[in-house]
Amino acid sequence: MHRTPATDNGQVRIATINRNYCWRGQGPNGKTSQIDLMLEWKGERTEYICEMKFSEHDFTIDKSYETELANKIDAFSNCKQHTKTHSIQLVMVTTDGVTPNEHSNDVNQEVVLDDLFT
């Protein structure tokens, strides 16, 4: 996981988001999922699953929530809205970050509250 923005020669890259929306669907296992925010960046051929969580301290992902996140990724990767040539990245948007542990390995990037106001 990392919090640093992507850069080119020391300059911060700003993404052009082609599509964003809230998504609700059903995975191949029959379980339904809701994704707080989906962002598609065609320039990077990437779709970002953004999960928003508020907590007083670092947010801790437990085994149950890890399974829920995996279900969201699986459901979206098998839906018709997913562009099959795009990668899927999981982004956690939290108040103070995610506590690193054995259940947070699927998180690709973090955005914390301070990132939104700097």
mmCIF file with all atom_site columns, C-alpha atoms in Angstrom:
data_model
loop_
_atom_site.group_PDB
_atom_site.id
_atom_site.type_symbol
_atom_site.label_atom_id
_atom_site.label_alt_id
_atom_site.label_comp_id
_atom_site.label_asym_id
_atom_site.label_entity_id
_atom_site.label_seq_id
_atom_site.pdbx_PDB_ins_code
_atom_site.Cartn_x
_atom_site.Cartn_y
_atom_site.Cartn_z
_atom_site.occupancy
_atom_site.B_iso_or_equiv
_atom_site.pdbx_formal_charge
_atom_site.auth_seq_id
_atom_site.auth_comp_id
_atom_site.auth_asym_id
_atom_site.auth_atom_id
_atom_site.pdbx_PDB_model_num
ATOM 1   C CA . MET A 1 1   ? 0.000   0.000   0.000   1.00 0.00 ? 1   MET A CA 1
ATOM 2   C CA . HIS A 1 2   ? 1.202   3.488   -0.643  1.00 0.00 ? 2   HIS A CA 1
ATOM 3   C CA . ARG A 1 3   ? -0.032  7.018   -0.211  1.00 0.00 ? 3   ARG A CA 1
ATOM 4   C CA . THR A 1 4   ? 2.241   8.881   -2.575  1.00 0.00 ? 4   THR A CA 1
ATOM 5   C CA . PRO A 1 5   ? 0.747   10.264  -5.794  1.00 0.00 ? 5   PRO A CA 1
ATOM 6   C CA . ALA A 1 6   ? 2.008   9.038   -9.145  1.00 0.00 ? 6   ALA A CA 1
ATOM 7   C CA . THR A 1 7   ? 4.667   11.325  -10.556 1.00 0.00 ? 7   THR A CA 1
ATOM 8   C CA . ASP A 1 8   ? 6.450   11.942  -13.836 1.00 0.00 ? 8   ASP A CA 1
ATOM 9   C CA . ASN A 1 9   ? 9.874   13.569  -13.349 1.00 0.00 ? 9   ASN A CA 1
ATOM 10  C CA . GLY A 1 10  ? 8.820   14.950  -9.967  1.00 0.00 ? 10  GLY A CA 1
ATOM 11  C CA . GLN A 1 11  ? 5.513   16.343  -11.272 1.00 0.00 ? 11  GLN A CA 1
ATOM 12  C CA . VAL A 1 12  ? 2.266   14.945  -9.879  1.00 0.00 ? 12  VAL A CA 1
ATOM 13  C CA . ARG A 1 13  ? 0.147   13.254  -12.544 1.00 0.00 ? 13  ARG A CA 1
ATOM 14  C CA . ILE A 1 14  ? -3.516  14.141  -12.552 1.00 0.00 ? 14  ILE A CA 1
ATOM 15  C CA . ALA A 1 15  ? -5.823  11.434  -13.879 1.00 0.00 ? 15  ALA A CA 1
ATOM 16  C CA . THR A 1 16  ? -8.607  12.089  -16.305 1.00 0.00 ? 16  THR A CA 1
ATOM 17  C CA . ILE A 1 17  ? -11.437 9.958   -15.016 1.00 0.00 ? 17  ILE A CA 1
ATOM 18  C CA . ASN A 1 18  ? -13.646 8.690   -17.824 1.00 0.00 ? 18  ASN A CA 1
ATOM 19  C CA . ARG A 1 19  ? -16.390 7.152   -15.735 1.00 0.00 ? 19  ARG A CA 1
ATOM 20  C CA . ASN A 1 20  ? -17.406 7.159   -12.082 1.00 0.00 ? 20  ASN A CA 1
ATOM 21  C CA . TYR A 1 21  ? -20.413 5.720   -10.342 1.00 0.00 ? 21  TYR A CA 1
ATOM 22  C CA . CYS A 1 22  ? -21.704 3.712   -7.424  1.00 0.00 ? 22  CYS A CA 1
ATOM 23  C CA . TRP A 1 23  ? -22.118 0.049   -8.398  1.00 0.00 ? 23  TRP A CA 1
ATOM 24  C CA . ARG A 1 24  ? -24.290 -2.759  -7.121  1.00 0.00 ? 24  ARG A CA 1
ATOM 25  C CA . GLY A 1 25  ? -24.229 -6.258  -8.536  1.00 0.00 ? 25  GLY A CA 1
ATOM 26  C CA . GLN A 1 26  ? -24.030 -9.968  -7.935  1.00 0.00 ? 26  GLN A CA 1
ATOM 27  C CA . GLY A 1 27  ? -20.969 -12.180 -8.171  1.00 0.00 ? 27  GLY A CA 1
ATOM 28  C CA . PRO A 1 28  ? -20.755 -15.668 -9.673  1.00 0.00 ? 28  PRO A CA 1
ATOM 29  C CA . ASN A 1 29  ? -21.167 -17.074 -6.153  1.00 0.00 ? 29  ASN A CA 1
ATOM 30  C CA . GLY A 1 30  ? -24.605 -15.418 -5.909  1.00 0.00 ? 30  GLY A CA 1
ATOM 31  C CA . LYS A 1 31  ? -23.597 -12.892 -3.244  1.00 0.00 ? 31  LYS A CA 1
ATOM 32  C CA . THR A 1 32  ? -24.560 -9.289  -3.874  1.00 0.00 ? 32  THR A CA 1
ATOM 33  C CA . SER A 1 33  ? -22.097 -6.429  -3.526  1.00 0.00 ? 33  SER A CA 1
ATOM 34  C CA . GLN A 1 34  ? -22.175 -2.662  -3.448  1.00 0.00 ? 34  GLN A CA 1
ATOM 35  C CA . ILE A 1 35  ? -19.156 -0.531  -4.305  1.00 0.00 ? 35  ILE A CA 1
ATOM 36  C CA . ASP A 1 36  ? -19.067 3.008   -2.890  1.00 0.00 ? 36  ASP A CA 1
ATOM 37  C CA . LEU A 1 37  ? -17.279 4.569   -5.871  1.00 0.00 ? 37  LEU A CA 1
ATOM 38  C CA . MET A 1 38  ? -15.903 3.206   -9.142  1.00 0.00 ? 38  MET A CA 1
ATOM 39  C CA . LEU A 1 39  ? -13.393 5.226   -11.135 1.00 0.00 ? 39  LEU A CA 1
ATOM 40  C CA . GLU A 1 40  ? -12.223 4.266   -14.599 1.00 0.00 ? 40  GLU A CA 1
ATOM 41  C CA . TRP A 1 41  ? -8.991  5.695   -15.962 1.00 0.00 ? 41  TRP A CA 1
ATOM 42  C CA . LYS A 1 42  ? -8.693  4.681   -19.610 1.00 0.00 ? 42  LYS A CA 1
ATOM 43  C CA . GLY A 1 43  ? -5.194  6.167   -19.955 1.00 0.00 ? 43  GLY A CA 1
ATOM 44  C CA . GLU A 1 44  ? -3.910  3.606   -17.453 1.00 0.00 ? 44  GLU A CA 1
ATOM 45  C CA . ARG A 1 45  ? -6.485  0.948   -18.450 1.00 0.00 ? 45  ARG A CA 1
ATOM 46  C CA . THR A 1 46  ? -7.430  0.664   -14.787 1.00 0.00 ? 46  THR A CA 1
ATOM 47  C CA . GLU A 1 47  ? -10.678 0.557   -12.855 1.00 0.00 ? 47  GLU A CA 1
ATOM 48  C CA . TYR A 1 48  ? -10.514 1.642   -9.222  1.00 0.00 ? 48  TYR A CA 1
ATOM 49  C CA . ILE A 1 49  ? -12.845 0.163   -6.627  1.00 0.00 ? 49  ILE A CA 1
ATOM 50  C CA . CYS A 1 50  ? -12.987 2.823   -3.897  1.00 0.00 ? 50  CYS A CA 1
ATOM 51  C CA . GLU A 1 51  ? -14.227 1.847   -0.467  1.00 0.00 ? 51  GLU A CA 1
ATOM 52  C CA . MET A 1 52  ? -15.001 4.684   1.963   1.00 0.00 ? 52  MET A CA 1
ATOM 53  C CA . LYS A 1 53  ? -14.605 4.070   5.700   1.00 0.00 ? 53  LYS A CA 1
ATOM 54  C CA . PHE A 1 54  ? -14.800 6.443   8.655   1.00 0.00 ? 54  PHE A CA 1
ATOM 55  C CA . SER A 1 55  ? -13.137 5.550   11.932  1.00 0.00 ? 55  SER A CA 1
ATOM 56  C CA . GLU A 1 56  ? -11.664 7.401   14.897  1.00 0.00 ? 56  GLU A CA 1
ATOM 57  C CA . HIS A 1 57  ? -8.254  5.758   14.281  1.00 0.00 ? 57  HIS A CA 1
ATOM 58  C CA . ASP A 1 58  ? -6.642  3.680   11.533  1.00 0.00 ? 58  ASP A CA 1
ATOM 59  C CA . PHE A 1 59  ? -9.214  1.388   9.937   1.00 0.00 ? 59  PHE A CA 1
ATOM 60  C CA . THR A 1 60  ? -8.519  -2.299  10.571  1.00 0.00 ? 60  THR A CA 1
ATOM 61  C CA . ILE A 1 61  ? -9.573  -4.903  8.031   1.00 0.00 ? 61  ILE A CA 1
ATOM 62  C CA . ASP A 1 62  ? -10.554 -8.158  9.712   1.00 0.00 ? 62  ASP A CA 1
ATOM 63  C CA . LYS A 1 63  ? -11.104 -11.573 8.090   1.00 0.00 ? 63  LYS A CA 1
ATOM 64  C CA . SER A 1 64  ? -14.819 -10.938 7.578   1.00 0.00 ? 64  SER A CA 1
ATOM 65  C CA . TYR A 1 65  ? -14.279 -7.585  5.840   1.00 0.00 ? 65  TYR A CA 1
ATOM 66  C CA . GLU A 1 66  ? -11.426 -9.061  3.784   1.00 0.00 ? 66  GLU A CA 1
ATOM 67  C CA . THR A 1 67  ? -13.907 -11.649 2.471   1.00 0.00 ? 67  THR A CA 1
ATOM 68  C CA . GLU A 1 68  ? -16.427 -8.883  1.717   1.00 0.00 ? 68  GLU A CA 1
ATOM 69  C CA . LEU A 1 69  ? -13.802 -6.913  -0.237  1.00 0.00 ? 69  LEU A CA 1
ATOM 70  C CA . ALA A 1 70  ? -12.796 -10.021 -2.186  1.00 0.00 ? 70  ALA A CA 1
ATOM 71  C CA . ASN A 1 71  ? -16.463 -10.594 -3.042  1.00 0.00 ? 71  ASN A CA 1
ATOM 72  C CA . LYS A 1 72  ? -16.771 -7.002  -4.334  1.00 0.00 ? 72  LYS A CA 1
ATOM 73  C CA . ILE A 1 73  ? -13.713 -7.423  -6.546  1.00 0.00 ? 73  ILE A CA 1
ATOM 74  C CA . ASP A 1 74  ? -14.965 -10.791 -7.822  1.00 0.00 ? 74  ASP A CA 1
ATOM 75  C CA . ALA A 1 75  ? -18.476 -9.488  -8.501  1.00 0.00 ? 75  ALA A CA 1
ATOM 76  C CA . PHE A 1 76  ? -17.210 -6.459  -10.395 1.00 0.00 ? 76  PHE A CA 1
ATOM 77  C CA . SER A 1 77  ? -14.613 -8.399  -12.382 1.00 0.00 ? 77  SER A CA 1
ATOM 78  C CA . ASN A 1 78  ? -17.400 -10.661 -13.675 1.00 0.00 ? 78  ASN A CA 1
ATOM 79  C CA . CYS A 1 79  ? -19.948 -7.961  -14.545 1.00 0.00 ? 79  CYS A CA 1
ATOM 80  C CA . LYS A 1 80  ? -20.616 -6.427  -17.957 1.00 0.00 ? 80  LYS A CA 1
ATOM 81  C CA . GLN A 1 81  ? -19.513 -2.941  -16.809 1.00 0.00 ? 81  GLN A CA 1
ATOM 82  C CA . HIS A 1 82  ? -15.939 -4.159  -16.250 1.00 0.00 ? 82  HIS A CA 1
ATOM 83  C CA . THR A 1 83  ? -13.682 -3.644  -19.255 1.00 0.00 ? 83  THR A CA 1
ATOM 84  C CA . LYS A 1 84  ? -11.885 -6.982  -19.392 1.00 0.00 ? 84  LYS A CA 1
ATOM 85  C CA . THR A 1 85  ? -8.625  -5.435  -20.651 1.00 0.00 ? 85  THR A CA 1
ATOM 86  C CA . HIS A 1 86  ? -8.450  -3.137  -17.599 1.00 0.00 ? 86  HIS A CA 1
ATOM 87  C CA . SER A 1 87  ? -6.863  -4.030  -14.283 1.00 0.00 ? 87  SER A CA 1
ATOM 88  C CA . ILE A 1 88  ? -8.791  -3.600  -11.046 1.00 0.00 ? 88  ILE A CA 1
ATOM 89  C CA . GLN A 1 89  ? -7.247  -1.729  -8.112  1.00 0.00 ? 89  GLN A CA 1
ATOM 90  C CA . LEU A 1 90  ? -8.711  -1.568  -4.605  1.00 0.00 ? 90  LEU A CA 1
ATOM 91  C CA . VAL A 1 91  ? -8.437  1.884   -3.009  1.00 0.00 ? 91  VAL A CA 1
ATOM 92  C CA . MET A 1 92  ? -9.357  2.460   0.624   1.00 0.00 ? 92  MET A CA 1
ATOM 93  C CA . VAL A 1 93  ? -10.497 6.014   1.394   1.00 0.00 ? 93  VAL A CA 1
ATOM 94  C CA . THR A 1 94  ? -10.319 6.390   5.167   1.00 0.00 ? 94  THR A CA 1
ATOM 95  C CA . THR A 1 95  ? -9.974  8.978   7.895   1.00 0.00 ? 95  THR A CA 1
ATOM 96  C CA . ASP A 1 96  ? -6.463  7.998   9.036   1.00 0.00 ? 96  ASP A CA 1
ATOM 97  C CA . GLY A 1 97  ? -5.377  5.069   6.871   1.00 0.00 ? 97  GLY A CA 1
ATOM 98  C CA . VAL A 1 98  ? -5.531  1.282   7.013   1.00 0.00 ? 98  VAL A CA 1
ATOM 99  C CA . THR A 1 99  ? -3.737  -0.741  9.667   1.00 0.00 ? 99  THR A CA 1
ATOM 100 C CA . PRO A 1 100 ? -1.357  -3.110  7.851   1.00 0.00 ? 100 PRO A CA 1
ATOM 101 C CA . ASN A 1 101 ? -2.110  -6.714  8.782   1.00 0.00 ? 101 ASN A CA 1
ATOM 102 C CA . GLU A 1 102 ? -2.629  -10.133 7.174   1.00 0.00 ? 102 GLU A CA 1
ATOM 103 C CA . HIS A 1 103 ? -6.105  -9.073  5.959   1.00 0.00 ? 103 HIS A CA 1
ATOM 104 C CA . SER A 1 104 ? -5.101  -5.821  4.221   1.00 0.00 ? 104 SER A CA 1
ATOM 105 C CA . ASN A 1 105 ? -2.975  -7.348  1.444   1.00 0.00 ? 105 ASN A CA 1
ATOM 106 C CA . ASP A 1 106 ? -5.579  -6.778  -1.290  1.00 0.00 ? 106 ASP A CA 1
ATOM 107 C CA . VAL A 1 107 ? -5.510  -2.993  -0.746  1.00 0.00 ? 107 VAL A CA 1
ATOM 108 C CA . ASN A 1 108 ? -3.531  -1.434  -3.605  1.00 0.00 ? 108 ASN A CA 1
ATOM 109 C CA . GLN A 1 109 ? -3.704  2.221   -2.564  1.00 0.00 ? 109 GLN A CA 1
ATOM 110 C CA . GLU A 1 110 ? -4.900  4.422   0.280   1.00 0.00 ? 110 GLU A CA 1
ATOM 111 C CA . VAL A 1 111 ? -6.341  7.905   0.366   1.00 0.00 ? 111 VAL A CA 1
ATOM 112 C CA . VAL A 1 112 ? -6.664  9.569   3.770   1.00 0.00 ? 112 VAL A CA 1
ATOM 113 C CA . LEU A 1 113 ? -8.749  12.565  4.761   1.00 0.00 ? 113 LEU A CA 1
ATOM 114 C CA . ASP A 1 114 ? -5.731  14.901  4.735   1.00 0.00 ? 114 ASP A CA 1
ATOM 115 C CA . ASP A 1 115 ? -5.010  13.912  1.105   1.00 0.00 ? 115 ASP A CA 1
ATOM 116 C CA . LEU A 1 116 ? -8.373  15.332  0.106   1.00 0.00 ? 116 LEU A CA 1
ATOM 117 C CA . PHE A 1 117 ? -7.669  18.740  1.622   1.00 0.00 ? 117 PHE A CA 1
ATOM 118 C CA . THR A 1 118 ? -4.027  19.369  0.689   1.00 0.00 ? 118 THR A CA 1
#
